[in-house]
Each structure stands twice: as structure tokens, then as C-alpha cells.
Amino acid sequence: MTQAPLTIQRTCHVPVPVADCFALFTRLGAQEYIHHDAVIAPIVQVDRAPGQTFTEIGDVQHITFKGGYTIREELLAFVPNRQFVYKGTGFTQPLLTWLDHAKGSFEFEKNGDGTDITWRYNFYLRGGLGAAVKRGVFNALIVNVIWNRMMTKTLSNLTQIITLRALQPGRTE
């Protein structure tokens, strides 16, 4: 029996038009904007197959964090100027090994002259002995404390980075 996912989402407003916001976002490397601190290890490397940009359905990237922890992400959907959806598997961080997989999405929506970016993450835990207890612990600790803080700070980082880069015409990075 598959359990309903544990879901968290956060939204930020970026004062940049949707097409520019989406283009700048898709050119960023995750290590540039994902928040890290004493609990969340920084990303040290993102590996993709030669020629992959993580903008084509089926593209895969392997993210390595300080300490050697990894996640494999596969792009499931890519709608220019609107959204992309990805699936994470192979989590090696402690407690995240309780996951079967996760699905994340970034959605872009026009709001006035700017863009609202919504980041949604669905955690699908493994079943089995102690599943209800693990679900409670995972929801309380990982989703409501660690992931909530990480998502909030990451979206703040994105807002700053995209806004600053939009103000620098001709910047290609």
C-alpha cells in the first residue's frame, strides 16, 4: 500500500518578468542557490552526462554533498516559462534513506511585473515495519523543521540572485 506523500511548498516573488526569470533560473547550478548550513551540507558537485543540461525530459544529474552524500535526480517535465518537475532517488543522507523517492517542482507564474516561484517537494517514504513512526518523525524533523528552513532560505537566495543578474544586461552566466 502506497502512502500519501508528505508535501511542503514555499513561494517567493521575484521582481523579474516570467520569461527572464525562468531563463536565468534554468542557467543556475543548484550549488549556486541551494541553502546550506550546519545541518544541510553544501553541494560540492553536480554531474550530468555529456551534453545534458537538465532541461530535457529524461536528463539525469547526480548531486554530491560535502561528506559524500548523494541524490540522483531525473527531469520528468519541462514546460518553458512555466515549470519543471524532477524525481529524486538514491538519497544517502541519514534519515533521507527512509525515502523511496521524492518529487520536486518549480513553478513560475506571472504576478504583476514579476514572477512568483513556487517550489513544491513531495516525499514518498518506504513502507514496512515502523512506517507510521518513521512518517511522524520524518514529518516533524525533516519536513517541518529542516526542509522548511532550507526552502525558505533557498528561495530568498534565488530572489536575490535572479534579481541581481536581471539587472546585469549581457551577463551569460
Short mmCIF file of C-alpha atoms in Angstrom, two decimals:
data_model
loop_
_atom_site.label_atom_id
_atom_site.label_comp_id
_atom_site.label_asym_id
_atom_site.label_seq_id
_atom_site.Cartn_x
_atom_site.Cartn_y
_atom_site.Cartn_z
CA MET A 1 0.00 0.00 0.00
CA THR A 2 1.43 3.35 -1.04
CA GLN A 3 1.17 6.15 1.50
CA ALA A 4 0.25 9.68 0.54
CA PRO A 5 3.34 11.84 0.21
CA LEU A 6 4.44 14.34 2.80
CA THR A 7 4.30 17.66 0.98
CA ILE A 8 5.84 21.05 1.58
CA GLN A 9 5.83 24.10 -0.65
CA ARG A 10 7.07 27.65 -0.43
CA THR A 11 6.66 30.61 -2.76
CA CYS A 12 8.73 33.72 -3.37
CA HIS A 13 8.19 36.77 -5.54
CA VAL A 14 10.96 37.80 -7.93
CA PRO A 15 10.62 41.28 -9.49
CA VAL A 16 11.63 39.96 -12.92
CA PRO A 17 9.29 39.04 -15.82
CA VAL A 18 8.49 35.33 -16.16
CA ALA A 19 10.49 34.59 -19.33
CA ASP A 20 13.62 36.30 -17.98
CA CYS A 21 13.18 34.75 -14.53
CA PHE A 22 12.78 31.25 -15.97
CA ALA A 23 15.75 31.66 -18.32
CA LEU A 24 18.01 32.92 -15.54
CA PHE A 25 16.85 30.19 -13.17
CA THR A 26 17.47 27.34 -15.62
CA ARG A 27 21.02 28.56 -16.19
CA LEU A 28 21.86 28.43 -12.48
CA GLY A 29 23.62 25.48 -10.94
CA ALA A 30 21.94 24.10 -7.81
CA GLN A 31 25.11 24.77 -5.83
CA GLU A 32 24.63 28.49 -6.53
CA TYR A 33 21.33 28.86 -4.71
CA ILE A 34 20.55 25.82 -2.51
CA HIS A 35 20.86 26.92 1.12
CA HIS A 36 23.33 25.05 3.32
CA ASP A 37 24.26 25.40 6.96
CA ALA A 38 25.45 23.28 9.90
CA VAL A 39 22.67 20.72 9.25
CA ILE A 40 22.40 20.83 5.44
CA ALA A 41 25.69 20.06 3.74
CA PRO A 42 26.72 22.23 0.79
CA ILE A 43 26.64 20.83 -2.73
CA VAL A 44 30.17 20.14 -3.90
CA GLN A 45 29.46 18.69 -7.34
CA VAL A 46 26.68 18.21 -9.90
CA ASP A 47 27.39 15.57 -12.53
CA ARG A 48 25.45 15.15 -15.76
CA ALA A 49 26.05 13.03 -18.83
CA PRO A 50 27.93 14.90 -21.58
CA GLY A 51 25.59 17.26 -23.42
CA GLN A 52 22.80 17.15 -20.83
CA THR A 53 21.58 20.46 -19.45
CA PHE A 54 18.77 19.22 -17.17
CA THR A 55 16.27 20.91 -19.48
CA GLU A 56 15.20 17.82 -21.48
CA ILE A 57 12.83 15.19 -20.13
CA GLY A 58 14.88 12.18 -19.06
CA ASP A 59 18.03 14.20 -18.27
CA VAL A 60 19.72 12.93 -15.11
CA GLN A 61 22.00 14.65 -12.67
CA HIS A 62 23.83 13.29 -9.63
CA ILE A 63 24.29 15.74 -6.81
CA THR A 64 27.11 15.20 -4.32
CA PHE A 65 27.13 16.99 -0.99
CA LYS A 66 30.02 17.62 1.38
CA GLY A 67 30.57 14.37 3.25
CA GLY A 68 29.91 12.28 0.14
CA TYR A 69 26.10 12.13 0.42
CA THR A 70 24.32 11.88 -2.92
CA ILE A 71 20.98 12.25 -4.68
CA ARG A 72 20.07 11.18 -8.21
CA GLU A 73 17.60 13.49 -9.96
CA GLU A 74 15.73 12.83 -13.20
CA LEU A 75 13.83 15.51 -15.08
CA LEU A 76 10.20 14.41 -15.56
CA ALA A 77 8.63 17.52 -17.11
CA PHE A 78 9.88 20.77 -18.59
CA VAL A 79 7.47 23.48 -19.71
CA PRO A 80 9.36 26.64 -20.73
CA ASN A 81 8.42 29.72 -18.71
CA ARG A 82 6.09 27.62 -16.55
CA GLN A 83 7.57 24.66 -14.67
CA PHE A 84 9.89 21.76 -14.37
CA VAL A 85 9.38 18.60 -12.35
CA TYR A 86 12.06 16.19 -11.19
CA LYS A 87 12.28 12.94 -9.26
CA GLY A 88 14.91 12.31 -6.62
CA THR A 89 16.11 8.82 -5.71
CA GLY A 90 19.12 7.19 -4.09
CA PHE A 91 19.27 9.55 -1.12
CA THR A 92 22.23 8.62 1.08
CA GLN A 93 21.89 11.25 3.81
CA PRO A 94 20.83 9.91 7.22
CA LEU A 95 17.02 9.85 7.65
CA LEU A 96 16.58 10.51 3.93
CA THR A 97 17.33 6.84 3.38
CA TRP A 98 13.77 6.34 4.67
CA LEU A 99 12.59 7.69 1.32
CA ASP A 100 11.56 5.58 -1.61
CA HIS A 101 11.72 8.72 -3.73
CA ALA A 102 10.76 12.38 -3.83
CA LYS A 103 9.25 14.61 -6.50
CA GLY A 104 10.08 18.27 -6.69
CA SER A 105 8.79 21.03 -8.91
CA PHE A 106 9.48 24.66 -9.55
CA GLU A 107 6.51 26.56 -10.94
CA PHE A 108 6.66 30.06 -12.40
CA GLU A 109 3.62 32.32 -12.52
CA LYS A 110 3.25 35.93 -13.64
CA ASN A 111 2.38 38.27 -10.79
CA GLY A 112 2.22 41.90 -11.82
CA ASP A 113 5.51 42.82 -13.46
CA GLY A 114 7.29 39.98 -11.70
CA THR A 115 7.16 36.25 -11.13
CA ASP A 116 6.04 34.04 -8.29
CA ILE A 117 8.20 30.92 -7.99
CA THR A 118 6.66 28.04 -6.08
CA TRP A 119 8.91 25.18 -5.02
CA ARG A 120 6.98 22.04 -4.09
CA TYR A 121 8.51 18.87 -2.71
CA ASN A 122 6.68 15.56 -2.16
CA PHE A 123 8.38 12.93 -0.01
CA TYR A 124 7.37 9.29 -0.59
CA LEU A 125 8.55 7.18 2.35
CA ARG A 126 9.27 3.48 2.20
CA GLY A 127 6.68 1.23 3.81
CA GLY A 128 7.37 -1.61 6.17
CA LEU A 129 7.87 -2.12 9.86
CA GLY A 130 7.65 1.12 11.82
CA ALA A 131 6.42 3.12 8.82
CA ALA A 132 3.92 5.16 10.85
CA VAL A 133 6.55 6.13 13.43
CA LYS A 134 9.11 6.95 10.75
CA ARG A 135 6.50 9.07 8.95
CA GLY A 136 5.80 11.06 12.12
CA VAL A 137 9.49 11.62 12.85
CA PHE A 138 10.25 12.46 9.22
CA ASN A 139 7.37 14.95 9.01
CA ALA A 140 8.24 16.66 12.30
CA LEU A 141 12.01 16.82 11.86
CA ILE A 142 12.81 16.75 8.15
CA VAL A 143 9.76 18.38 6.55
CA ASN A 144 8.59 20.89 9.16
CA VAL A 145 11.97 21.97 10.53
CA ILE A 146 14.91 21.24 8.24
CA TRP A 147 13.25 21.34 4.80
CA ASN A 148 11.04 24.30 5.73
CA ARG A 149 14.09 26.36 6.75
CA MET A 150 16.12 25.21 3.74
CA MET A 151 13.33 26.00 1.24
CA THR A 152 12.68 29.43 2.74
CA LYS A 153 16.35 30.41 2.66
CA THR A 154 16.89 28.89 -0.78
CA LEU A 155 14.02 30.90 -2.27
CA SER A 156 15.42 34.04 -0.66
CA ASN A 157 18.78 33.24 -2.32
CA LEU A 158 17.03 32.71 -5.68
CA THR A 159 15.19 36.02 -5.40
CA GLN A 160 18.44 37.89 -4.79
CA ILE A 161 20.49 36.08 -7.44
CA ILE A 162 17.90 36.29 -10.23
CA THR A 163 17.10 39.93 -9.45
CA LEU A 164 20.77 40.93 -9.49
CA ARG A 165 21.51 39.00 -12.69
CA ALA A 166 18.47 40.52 -14.42
CA LEU A 167 19.95 43.95 -13.65
CA GLN A 168 23.19 43.00 -15.42
CA PRO A 169 22.34 43.03 -19.15
CA GLY A 170 24.57 40.86 -21.27
CA ARG A 171 25.50 38.52 -18.43
CA THR A 172 25.57 34.98 -19.81
CA GLU A 173 26.14 33.01 -16.58
#
